[in-house]
Amino acid sequence: MMEQHKRLKNKMLKIKIFFHGECYLFRLFRFFQQILQSFVFHASKNIFVLSFSSVLLLLSSCMTASKTDEISVLLDKVKTGRFFQVNLSGGIPVVIKESTKDFEQISFAMIFQNDYSALNEKNAGAARIIFNSLFPDSQNSEVFSCFDSVNSDYFIFGFSCKKEIFSEKAESFLDEFFSAELTANSFARAVRECQLSLAQPSVLPELFMNQVRSQVFSGTPYAFSPYPTQLSLNSLSFEQAQEILQNLRVSSSMKIVSCGDFDEKSAASLILLLEKKIGKILSADSALENKPHFEPEIKNTQTITDKFQLIENDLILERMNATELSESLLLGCFKCPQFSSDDYLAFAISTIIFDSILKNSPMLVEQNAISTGCGILPLHIPLGFISSMHSPSSEKTLQTLKDAIMQFPDKTELSRTLMPYKKHYARQLILAYNSSETELKSLVSSWIYLGNPAEYTSRIEKLNSVTAGQVCLAFQKYFVMQDIEWFILE
């Protein structure tokens, strides 16, 4: 046995493999070992593990093949459906999804978990400011565009481009984020652009939501806006932004995702690029698995706020006409189930039905209460809300919203009308597949909130089994049997 091991070791040492510009057999050997140890994909409770011994066989039988071809062979063996999943050498997890509809674009993103202990009102929206500093809108074009998405749990930095230029743009994007210097001029420009956007009357609903979340999530990190505020723009210094960026560049909570027209070879090329650029970053993947539990505190009360107390920027008031100044905004907040809860789909359908009731209410139409509806603030502990914007009479609109809750159909009636609402929800889910960017964001949400990047693909199938009785029970539980706290801006 020792002699066989010695011969095998000598044989392996003779293999010349060019990796990252140098002949590092053991580095490539370790990379393959990391890949094989991490090639475990969970989907529909099926787990596939490729044994490490097969790598030795693959290396010895493919000595003349390129490193891309070698990894593409491995990827072919572990591909589950249209998903590839692998960890880089340092443990950073990577998910690559082959698109079923968008064959023109490829989207790529880095996911970062928010450090809840570091969140405060003075650094709100810092991630967006930094992203806009590094990737200004001016560099976007018809074939390439950068995007970010932020909320209180995580944020993503990414880009979409034509698949023909993806390899080139992926490398330049990674170089820009991990190596480029954050300059004082680019930071000042990003801050200035955010300040201009906050001076528009259209920002009023966001300001109102920020105030509401600060009350219902008081004492938790969810109380702070994930978007830049006037206070954070005035407080965040260039030096603090530099420090935040440096921490992101070595973040142990980082995840990588890409969606588009991938096959085994193009997926292998991306994995090699990521290994070259960020393979040494050590991952603490459990960080995203430790879900926070920041419960909203909902009271059976209503709070009225004056617009002039909420709006600190005089430019907004100057740009609002008399009608806008006289209109009211209403927001009713309530607790709702987590995305992983057994009754979440039934609850989601109930919100679609209730949203339809509100939009078709003759009383609300008569009161000119536009933008009335029902929705969810996506968080690990989501917040449900009922909203009505631009209402001329807050008192009448509030009573109409409360009355609408009692108009929800009973089980017998809903049994006859449930299918159109299911189809409406299914269409919303299917729309995510139309572009690689929207599908990527659905994948990220599924990964973070459901613990499985592929879970969003099974939503439609699970939707079919939801009954009218389950929908009625969910509506009673979350809309009727518990408190709704009302906030009014007038």
CSV table of N, CA and C in Angstrom, one decimal, residues 262-382:
chain,number,residue,atom,x,y,z
A,262,PHE,N,-26.0,29.7,-19.2
A,262,PHE,CA,-24.8,29.0,-18.8
A,262,PHE,C,-24.9,27.5,-19.3
A,263,ASP,N,-23.7,27.0,-19.6
A,263,ASP,CA,-23.5,25.5,-19.7
A,263,ASP,C,-22.3,25.2,-18.8
A,264,GLU,N,-21.9,23.9,-18.8
A,264,GLU,CA,-20.9,23.4,-17.9
A,264,GLU,C,-19.6,24.2,-18.1
A,265,LYS,N,-19.3,24.5,-19.4
A,265,LYS,CA,-18.0,25.1,-19.7
A,265,LYS,C,-18.0,26.6,-19.3
A,266,SER,N,-19.0,27.3,-19.6
A,266,SER,CA,-19.1,28.7,-19.2
A,266,SER,C,-19.2,28.9,-17.7
A,267,ALA,N,-19.9,27.9,-17.0
A,267,ALA,CA,-19.9,27.9,-15.5
A,267,ALA,C,-18.6,27.7,-15.0
A,268,ALA,N,-17.8,26.8,-15.6
A,268,ALA,CA,-16.5,26.5,-15.1
A,268,ALA,C,-15.6,27.7,-15.2
A,269,SER,N,-15.7,28.4,-16.3
A,269,SER,CA,-14.9,29.6,-16.6
A,269,SER,C,-15.1,30.6,-15.5
A,270,LEU,N,-16.4,30.8,-15.1
A,270,LEU,CA,-16.7,31.8,-14.1
A,270,LEU,C,-16.2,31.3,-12.7
A,271,ILE,N,-16.3,30.1,-12.4
A,271,ILE,CA,-15.7,29.6,-11.1
A,271,ILE,C,-14.2,29.8,-11.1
A,272,LEU,N,-13.5,29.5,-12.1
A,272,LEU,CA,-12.1,29.7,-12.2
A,272,LEU,C,-11.8,31.2,-12.0
A,273,LEU,N,-12.5,32.1,-12.6
A,273,LEU,CA,-12.3,33.5,-12.4
A,273,LEU,C,-12.5,33.9,-11.0
A,274,LEU,N,-13.6,33.4,-10.4
A,274,LEU,CA,-13.9,33.7,-9.0
A,274,LEU,C,-12.8,33.2,-8.0
A,275,GLU,N,-12.3,32.0,-8.3
A,275,GLU,CA,-11.3,31.4,-7.5
A,275,GLU,C,-10.0,32.3,-7.6
A,276,LYS,N,-9.7,32.8,-8.8
A,276,LYS,CA,-8.5,33.6,-9.0
A,276,LYS,C,-8.7,34.9,-8.2
A,277,LYS,N,-9.8,35.5,-8.2
A,277,LYS,CA,-10.0,36.9,-7.7
A,277,LYS,C,-10.3,36.8,-6.2
A,278,ILE,N,-11.2,35.9,-5.7
A,278,ILE,CA,-11.6,36.0,-4.3
A,278,ILE,C,-11.5,34.6,-3.6
A,279,GLY,N,-10.8,33.6,-4.2
A,279,GLY,CA,-10.8,32.3,-3.6
A,279,GLY,C,-10.2,32.2,-2.2
A,280,LYS,N,-9.3,33.2,-1.9
A,280,LYS,CA,-8.7,33.2,-0.6
A,280,LYS,C,-9.5,33.8,0.6
A,281,ILE,N,-10.6,34.4,0.2
A,281,ILE,CA,-11.5,35.0,1.3
A,281,ILE,C,-12.2,33.8,2.1
A,282,LEU,N,-12.0,33.9,3.4
A,282,LEU,CA,-12.6,32.8,4.2
A,282,LEU,C,-14.0,33.1,4.5
A,283,SER,N,-14.8,32.0,4.4
A,283,SER,CA,-16.3,32.2,4.6
A,283,SER,C,-16.7,31.7,5.9
A,284,ALA,N,-17.7,32.4,6.5
A,284,ALA,CA,-18.4,32.0,7.7
A,284,ALA,C,-19.9,31.8,7.3
A,285,ASP,N,-20.1,30.8,6.4
A,285,ASP,CA,-21.4,30.7,5.8
A,285,ASP,C,-22.6,30.6,6.8
A,286,SER,N,-22.3,30.2,8.0
A,286,SER,CA,-23.3,30.0,9.0
A,286,SER,C,-23.9,31.4,9.4
A,287,ALA,N,-23.2,32.5,9.1
A,287,ALA,CA,-23.7,33.8,9.4
A,287,ALA,C,-25.0,34.1,8.9
A,288,LEU,N,-25.3,33.6,7.6
A,288,LEU,CA,-26.6,33.9,7.0
A,288,LEU,C,-27.6,32.9,7.5
A,289,GLU,N,-27.2,31.8,8.1
A,289,GLU,CA,-28.1,30.8,8.6
A,289,GLU,C,-28.7,31.2,9.9
A,290,ASN,N,-28.0,32.0,10.7
A,290,ASN,CA,-28.5,32.5,12.0
A,290,ASN,C,-29.5,33.6,11.8
A,291,LYS,N,-30.7,33.3,11.5
A,291,LYS,CA,-31.7,34.3,11.2
A,291,LYS,C,-32.0,35.1,12.4
A,292,PRO,N,-32.1,36.4,12.2
A,292,PRO,CA,-32.5,37.3,13.4
A,292,PRO,C,-34.0,37.1,13.7
A,293,HIS,N,-34.3,37.6,14.9
A,293,HIS,CA,-35.7,37.5,15.3
A,293,HIS,C,-36.1,38.8,15.9
A,294,PHE,N,-36.3,39.8,15.0
A,294,PHE,CA,-36.7,41.1,15.4
A,294,PHE,C,-38.2,41.3,15.2
A,295,GLU,N,-39.0,41.0,16.2
A,295,GLU,CA,-40.4,41.0,16.1
A,295,GLU,C,-40.9,42.5,16.1
A,296,PRO,N,-41.9,42.8,15.2
A,296,PRO,CA,-42.5,44.2,15.3
A,296,PRO,C,-43.4,44.2,16.5
A,297,GLU,N,-43.5,45.4,17.1
A,297,GLU,CA,-44.4,45.6,18.2
A,297,GLU,C,-45.6,46.4,17.6
A,298,ILE,N,-46.7,45.7,17.5
A,298,ILE,CA,-47.9,46.2,16.9
A,298,ILE,C,-49.0,46.5,18.0
A,299,LYS,N,-49.5,47.7,18.0
A,299,LYS,CA,-50.5,48.1,19.0
A,299,LYS,C,-51.8,48.4,18.3
A,300,ASN,N,-52.9,48.3,19.0
A,300,ASN,CA,-54.2,48.6,18.4
A,300,ASN,C,-54.5,50.1,18.6
A,301,THR,N,-53.7,50.9,17.9
A,301,THR,CA,-53.8,52.4,18.0
A,301,THR,C,-53.6,53.0,16.6
A,302,GLN,N,-53.8,54.3,16.6
A,302,GLN,CA,-53.5,55.1,15.4
A,302,GLN,C,-52.8,56.3,15.7
A,303,THR,N,-51.8,56.6,14.9
A,303,THR,CA,-50.9,57.8,15.1
A,303,THR,C,-51.0,58.7,14.0
A,304,ILE,N,-51.2,60.0,14.3
A,304,ILE,CA,-51.3,61.0,13.2
A,304,ILE,C,-50.0,61.9,13.3
A,305,THR,N,-49.4,62.1,12.1
A,305,THR,CA,-48.2,62.9,12.0
A,305,THR,C,-48.5,64.0,11.0
A,306,ASP,N,-48.0,65.2,11.3
A,306,ASP,CA,-48.1,66.3,10.4
A,306,ASP,C,-47.0,66.3,9.4
A,307,LYS,N,-47.3,66.6,8.1
A,307,LYS,CA,-46.3,66.6,7.1
A,307,LYS,C,-45.1,67.5,7.4
A,308,PHE,N,-45.4,68.6,7.9
A,308,PHE,CA,-44.4,69.6,8.2
A,308,PHE,C,-43.4,69.2,9.3
A,309,GLN,N,-43.9,68.3,10.1
A,309,GLN,CA,-42.9,67.7,11.1
A,309,GLN,C,-42.1,66.6,10.5
A,310,LEU,N,-42.6,65.9,9.5
A,310,LEU,CA,-41.8,64.8,8.9
A,310,LEU,C,-40.8,65.3,7.9
A,311,ILE,N,-41.2,66.3,7.1
A,311,ILE,CA,-40.3,66.8,6.0
A,311,ILE,C,-39.3,67.8,6.5
A,312,GLU,N,-38.0,67.4,6.6
A,312,GLU,CA,-37.0,68.4,7.0
A,312,GLU,C,-36.4,69.2,5.9
A,313,ASN,N,-36.6,68.7,4.7
A,313,ASN,CA,-36.0,69.4,3.5
A,313,ASN,C,-37.0,70.4,3.0
A,314,ASP,N,-36.7,71.6,3.0
A,314,ASP,CA,-37.6,72.7,2.6
A,314,ASP,C,-37.9,72.6,1.1
A,315,LEU,N,-36.9,72.0,0.3
A,315,LEU,CA,-37.1,71.9,-1.1
A,315,LEU,C,-38.3,71.0,-1.5
A,316,ILE,N,-38.5,70.0,-0.7
A,316,ILE,CA,-39.7,69.1,-0.9
A,316,ILE,C,-41.0,69.9,-0.8
A,317,LEU,N,-41.1,70.7,0.3
A,317,LEU,CA,-42.3,71.5,0.5
A,317,LEU,C,-42.5,72.5,-0.6
A,318,GLU,N,-41.4,73.1,-1.1
A,318,GLU,CA,-41.5,74.1,-2.1
A,318,GLU,C,-42.0,73.5,-3.4
A,319,ARG,N,-41.6,72.2,-3.7
A,319,ARG,CA,-42.0,71.5,-4.9
A,319,ARG,C,-43.3,70.9,-4.9
A,320,MET,N,-44.0,70.8,-3.7
A,320,MET,CA,-45.3,70.2,-3.6
A,320,MET,C,-46.4,71.3,-3.9
A,321,ASN,N,-47.4,70.9,-4.7
A,321,ASN,CA,-48.5,71.8,-4.9
A,321,ASN,C,-49.5,71.7,-3.8
A,322,ALA,N,-50.5,72.6,-3.9
A,322,ALA,CA,-51.5,72.7,-2.8
A,322,ALA,C,-52.3,71.4,-2.6
A,323,THR,N,-52.6,70.7,-3.7
A,323,THR,CA,-53.3,69.4,-3.6
A,323,THR,C,-52.4,68.4,-2.8
A,324,GLU,N,-51.2,68.3,-3.2
A,324,GLU,CA,-50.3,67.3,-2.5
A,324,GLU,C,-50.1,67.6,-1.1
A,325,LEU,N,-50.1,68.9,-0.7
A,325,LEU,CA,-49.9,69.3,0.7
A,325,LEU,C,-51.2,68.9,1.5
A,326,SER,N,-52.3,68.9,0.8
A,326,SER,CA,-53.6,68.6,1.6
A,326,SER,C,-53.9,67.1,1.6
A,327,GLU,N,-53.3,66.3,0.8
A,327,GLU,CA,-53.6,64.9,0.8
A,327,GLU,C,-53.0,64.1,2.0
A,328,SER,N,-53.6,63.0,2.3
A,328,SER,CA,-53.2,62.2,3.4
A,328,SER,C,-52.6,60.9,2.9
A,329,LEU,N,-51.7,60.3,3.7
A,329,LEU,CA,-51.1,59.0,3.5
A,329,LEU,C,-51.5,58.1,4.7
A,330,LEU,N,-52.0,56.9,4.4
A,330,LEU,CA,-52.4,56.0,5.5
A,330,LEU,C,-51.6,54.7,5.4
A,331,LEU,N,-51.2,54.1,6.5
A,331,LEU,CA,-50.5,52.9,6.5
A,331,LEU,C,-50.9,52.1,7.7
A,332,GLY,N,-51.5,50.9,7.5
A,332,GLY,CA,-51.8,50.0,8.6
A,332,GLY,C,-50.9,48.8,8.6
A,333,CYS,N,-50.2,48.6,9.7
A,333,CYS,CA,-49.2,47.6,9.9
A,333,CYS,C,-49.7,46.4,10.7
A,334,PHE,N,-49.3,45.2,10.3
A,334,PHE,CA,-49.7,44.0,11.1
A,334,PHE,C,-48.6,42.9,10.9
A,335,LYS,N,-48.6,42.0,11.9
A,335,LYS,CA,-47.7,40.9,11.8
A,335,LYS,C,-48.1,39.9,10.8
A,336,CYS,N,-47.2,39.3,10.1
A,336,CYS,CA,-47.5,38.3,9.0
A,336,CYS,C,-46.5,37.1,9.1
A,337,PRO,N,-46.8,36.0,8.5
A,337,PRO,CA,-45.9,34.8,8.6
A,337,PRO,C,-44.6,35.0,7.9
A,338,GLN,N,-43.6,34.3,8.4
A,338,GLN,CA,-42.3,34.2,7.7
A,338,GLN,C,-42.4,33.5,6.4
A,339,PHE,N,-41.5,33.8,5.5
A,339,PHE,CA,-41.6,33.1,4.2
A,339,PHE,C,-41.5,31.6,4.2
A,340,SER,N,-40.9,31.1,5.3
A,340,SER,CA,-40.8,29.6,5.4
A,340,SER,C,-42.0,29.0,6.1
A,341,SER,N,-42.9,29.8,6.6
A,341,SER,CA,-44.1,29.3,7.4
A,341,SER,C,-45.0,28.4,6.5
A,342,ASP,N,-45.6,27.4,7.1
A,342,ASP,CA,-46.5,26.5,6.3
A,342,ASP,C,-47.6,27.3,5.7
A,343,ASP,N,-48.1,28.3,6.4
A,343,ASP,CA,-49.3,29.0,5.9
A,343,ASP,C,-48.9,30.3,5.0
A,344,TYR,N,-47.6,30.4,4.7
A,344,TYR,CA,-47.3,31.6,3.9
A,344,TYR,C,-48.0,31.8,2.6
A,345,LEU,N,-48.0,30.7,1.8
A,345,LEU,CA,-48.6,30.8,0.5
A,345,LEU,C,-50.1,31.1,0.6
A,346,ALA,N,-50.8,30.5,1.6
A,346,ALA,CA,-52.2,30.8,1.8
A,346,ALA,C,-52.3,32.3,2.1
A,347,PHE,N,-51.4,32.8,3.0
A,347,PHE,CA,-51.5,34.2,3.4
A,347,PHE,C,-51.2,35.1,2.2
A,348,ALA,N,-50.2,34.7,1.3
A,348,ALA,CA,-49.9,35.5,0.2
A,348,ALA,C,-51.1,35.6,-0.8
A,349,ILE,N,-51.8,34.5,-1.0
A,349,ILE,CA,-53.0,34.6,-1.8
A,349,ILE,C,-54.0,35.5,-1.2
A,350,SER,N,-54.2,35.4,0.1
A,350,SER,CA,-55.2,36.3,0.8
A,350,SER,C,-54.9,37.8,0.6
A,351,THR,N,-53.6,38.1,0.6
A,351,THR,CA,-53.2,39.5,0.3
A,351,THR,C,-53.6,39.9,-1.1
A,352,ILE,N,-53.4,39.0,-2.1
A,352,ILE,CA,-53.8,39.4,-3.4
A,352,ILE,C,-55.3,39.6,-3.5
A,353,ILE,N,-56.1,38.7,-2.9
A,353,ILE,CA,-57.5,38.9,-2.9
A,353,ILE,C,-57.9,40.2,-2.2
A,354,PHE,N,-57.3,40.5,-1.0
A,354,PHE,CA,-57.7,41.7,-0.3
A,354,PHE,C,-57.3,42.9,-1.1
A,355,ASP,N,-56.1,42.8,-1.8
A,355,ASP,CA,-55.6,43.9,-2.6
A,355,ASP,C,-56.7,44.2,-3.7
A,356,SER,N,-57.2,43.2,-4.3
A,356,SER,CA,-58.3,43.3,-5.3
A,356,SER,C,-59.5,44.0,-4.8
A,357,ILE,N,-59.9,43.6,-3.5
A,357,ILE,CA,-61.1,44.2,-2.9
A,357,ILE,C,-60.9,45.7,-2.7
A,358,LEU,N,-59.7,46.1,-2.3
A,358,LEU,CA,-59.4,47.5,-2.1
A,358,LEU,C,-59.4,48.3,-3.4
A,359,LYS,N,-58.8,47.7,-4.4
A,359,LYS,CA,-58.7,48.5,-5.7
A,359,LYS,C,-60.0,48.6,-6.4
A,360,ASN,N,-60.9,47.7,-6.0
A,360,ASN,CA,-62.3,47.8,-6.7
A,360,ASN,C,-63.3,48.3,-5.7
A,361,SER,N,-62.9,48.9,-4.6
A,361,SER,CA,-63.9,49.4,-3.7
A,361,SER,C,-64.5,50.7,-4.2
A,362,PRO,N,-65.8,50.8,-4.4
A,362,PRO,CA,-66.5,52.0,-4.9
A,362,PRO,C,-66.2,53.2,-4.0
A,363,MET,N,-66.2,52.9,-2.7
A,363,MET,CA,-66.0,54.0,-1.7
A,363,MET,C,-64.6,54.6,-1.8
A,364,LEU,N,-63.6,53.8,-2.0
A,364,LEU,CA,-62.2,54.3,-2.2
A,364,LEU,C,-62.1,55.1,-3.5
A,365,VAL,N,-62.8,54.6,-4.6
A,365,VAL,CA,-62.7,55.3,-5.8
A,365,VAL,C,-63.4,56.6,-5.7
A,366,GLU,N,-64.5,56.6,-5.0
A,366,GLU,CA,-65.3,57.9,-4.8
A,366,GLU,C,-64.5,58.9,-4.0
A,367,GLN,N,-63.6,58.4,-3.1
A,367,GLN,CA,-62.8,59.2,-2.2
A,367,GLN,C,-61.5,59.6,-2.9
A,368,ASN,N,-61.3,59.2,-4.1
A,368,ASN,CA,-60.1,59.5,-4.9
A,368,ASN,C,-58.8,59.0,-4.1
A,369,ALA,N,-59.0,57.9,-3.4
A,369,ALA,CA,-57.8,57.4,-2.7
A,369,ALA,C,-57.1,56.4,-3.6
A,370,ILE,N,-56.0,57.0,-4.2
A,370,ILE,CA,-55.3,56.2,-5.2
A,370,ILE,C,-54.1,55.4,-4.5
A,371,SER,N,-53.5,54.5,-5.3
A,371,SER,CA,-52.4,53.7,-4.8
A,371,SER,C,-52.8,52.9,-3.5
A,372,THR,N,-54.0,52.5,-3.5
A,372,THR,CA,-54.5,51.7,-2.3
A,372,THR,C,-54.2,50.3,-2.5
A,373,GLY,N,-53.7,49.6,-1.5
A,373,GLY,CA,-53.4,48.2,-1.7
A,373,GLY,C,-52.9,47.5,-0.4
A,374,CYS,N,-52.4,46.3,-0.6
A,374,CYS,CA,-51.9,45.5,0.5
A,374,CYS,C,-50.6,44.9,0.1
A,375,GLY,N,-49.6,44.8,1.0
A,375,GLY,CA,-48.3,44.3,0.6
A,375,GLY,C,-47.5,43.8,1.8
A,376,ILE,N,-46.3,43.5,1.6
A,376,ILE,CA,-45.4,42.9,2.6
A,376,ILE,C,-44.0,43.6,2.5
A,377,LEU,N,-43.5,44.0,3.6
A,377,LEU,CA,-42.1,44.5,3.7
A,377,LEU,C,-41.2,43.3,3.9
A,378,PRO,N,-40.4,42.9,2.9
A,378,PRO,CA,-39.7,41.6,3.0
A,378,PRO,C,-38.5,41.7,4.0
A,379,LEU,N,-38.6,40.9,5.0
A,379,LEU,CA,-37.6,40.8,6.1
A,379,LEU,C,-37.6,39.4,6.6
A,380,HIS,N,-36.6,39.0,7.4
A,380,HIS,CA,-36.7,37.7,8.1
A,380,HIS,C,-37.9,37.6,8.9
A,381,ILE,N,-38.3,38.6,9.5
A,381,ILE,CA,-39.6,38.7,10.2
A,381,ILE,C,-40.4,39.8,9.4
A,382,PRO,N,-41.2,39.4,8.4
A,382,PRO,CA,-41.8,40.3,7.5
A,382,PRO,C,-42.9,41.2,8.2
